[in-house]
mmCIF file of C-alpha atoms in Angstrom:
data_model
loop_
_atom_site.group_PDB
_atom_site.id
_atom_site.type_symbol
_atom_site.label_atom_id
_atom_site.label_comp_id
_atom_site.label_asym_id
_atom_site.label_seq_id
_atom_site.Cartn_x
_atom_site.Cartn_y
_atom_site.Cartn_z
ATOM 1 C CA UNK A 10 -71.048 16.888 -220.028
ATOM 2 C CA UNK A 11 -69.084 20.107 -220.763
ATOM 3 C CA UNK A 12 -66.621 17.854 -222.581
ATOM 4 C CA UNK A 13 -69.334 16.359 -224.691
ATOM 5 C CA UNK A 14 -70.432 20.012 -225.602
ATOM 6 C CA UNK A 15 -66.971 21.332 -226.375
ATOM 7 C CA UNK A 16 -66.747 18.317 -228.451
ATOM 8 C CA UNK A 17 -69.878 18.623 -230.109
ATOM 9 C CA UNK A 18 -69.016 22.371 -231.218
ATOM 10 C CA UNK A 19 -66.311 21.188 -232.829
ATOM 11 C CA UNK A 20 -68.001 18.890 -235.326
ATOM 12 C CA UNK A 21 -69.089 19.977 -238.954
ATOM 13 C CA UNK A 22 -73.016 20.713 -239.546
ATOM 14 C CA UNK A 23 -73.454 17.233 -241.151
ATOM 15 C CA UNK A 24 -71.714 15.435 -238.525
ATOM 16 C CA UNK A 25 -73.988 17.221 -235.854
ATOM 17 C CA UNK A 26 -76.823 15.861 -237.801
ATOM 18 C CA UNK A 27 -75.309 12.459 -237.642
ATOM 19 C CA UNK A 28 -75.061 12.564 -233.878
ATOM 20 C CA UNK A 29 -78.936 14.280 -233.492
ATOM 21 C CA UNK A 30 -80.280 11.443 -235.574
ATOM 22 C CA UNK A 31 -78.466 8.869 -233.641
ATOM 23 C CA UNK A 32 -79.979 10.200 -230.483
ATOM 24 C CA UNK A 33 -83.311 9.940 -232.123
ATOM 25 C CA UNK A 34 -82.249 6.284 -233.057
ATOM 26 C CA UNK A 35 -81.731 5.700 -229.446
ATOM 27 C CA UNK A 36 -84.713 7.140 -228.144
ATOM 28 C CA UNK A 37 -86.807 5.061 -230.722
ATOM 29 C CA UNK A 38 -85.288 2.085 -229.564
ATOM 30 C CA UNK A 39 -86.357 2.825 -225.835
ATOM 31 C CA UNK A 40 -89.918 3.777 -226.832
ATOM 32 C CA UNK A 41 -90.512 0.644 -228.736
ATOM 33 C CA UNK A 42 -88.904 -1.682 -225.642
ATOM 34 C CA UNK A 43 -91.444 0.312 -223.208
ATOM 35 C CA UNK A 44 -94.031 -0.290 -225.724
ATOM 36 C CA UNK A 45 -93.448 -4.296 -225.368
ATOM 37 C CA UNK A 46 -93.131 -4.267 -221.856
ATOM 38 C CA UNK A 47 -96.449 -2.478 -221.304
ATOM 39 C CA UNK A 48 -98.139 -5.328 -223.587
ATOM 40 C CA UNK A 49 -96.324 -8.092 -222.062
ATOM 41 C CA UNK A 50 -97.813 -6.808 -218.465
ATOM 42 C CA UNK A 51 -101.190 -6.467 -219.980
ATOM 43 C CA UNK A 52 -101.212 -9.945 -221.305
ATOM 44 C CA UNK A 53 -100.008 -11.258 -217.998
ATOM 45 C CA UNK A 54 -102.738 -9.406 -216.263
ATOM 46 C CA UNK A 55 -105.248 -10.597 -218.671
ATOM 47 C CA UNK A 56 -104.039 -13.971 -217.784
ATOM 48 C CA UNK A 57 -105.096 -13.743 -213.753
ATOM 49 C CA UNK A 58 -107.306 -15.965 -213.221
ATOM 50 C CA UNK A 59 -110.913 -15.274 -211.317
ATOM 51 C CA UNK A 60 -112.529 -16.646 -208.745
ATOM 52 C CA UNK A 61 -115.921 -17.623 -208.220
ATOM 53 C CA UNK A 62 -118.131 -17.803 -205.203
ATOM 54 C CA UNK A 63 -117.741 -21.007 -205.121
ATOM 55 C CA UNK A 64 -114.121 -20.927 -204.744
ATOM 56 C CA UNK A 65 -114.150 -18.396 -202.210
ATOM 57 C CA UNK A 66 -116.652 -20.924 -200.426
ATOM 58 C CA UNK A 67 -114.023 -23.290 -199.698
ATOM 59 C CA UNK A 68 -111.934 -20.568 -198.015
ATOM 60 C CA UNK A 69 -114.510 -19.384 -195.950
ATOM 61 C CA UNK A 70 -115.324 -23.132 -194.896
ATOM 62 C CA UNK A 71 -111.472 -23.327 -194.126
ATOM 63 C CA UNK A 72 -111.304 -20.128 -192.071
ATOM 64 C CA UNK A 73 -114.484 -20.846 -189.280
ATOM 65 C CA UNK A 74 -112.918 -24.597 -188.855
ATOM 66 C CA UNK A 75 -109.391 -23.358 -187.995
ATOM 67 C CA UNK A 76 -110.774 -22.034 -185.048
ATOM 68 C CA UNK A 77 -111.880 -25.697 -183.635
ATOM 69 C CA UNK A 78 -108.768 -26.977 -183.680
ATOM 70 C CA UNK A 79 -107.228 -27.181 -179.962
ATOM 71 C CA UNK A 80 -103.551 -27.201 -179.800
ATOM 72 C CA UNK A 81 -101.980 -30.042 -177.557
ATOM 73 C CA UNK A 82 -101.451 -29.224 -174.079
ATOM 74 C CA UNK A 83 -98.243 -30.638 -171.906
#
């Protein structure tokens, strides 16, 4: 990092402004990509299905019937 600062100090004021502008550009790209990821995530979460009480009854019935199974004896 010290090498970068030494090189930066050797630049003209115009070149230093260009470096600053480029850094701002990199940060703006990062913020945009993070925003896209968040919106994609929100859309995926909204697309998650929800189960009704009738759907859950099937699981409850299966849970009760699983205890009725008898393992085979050898």
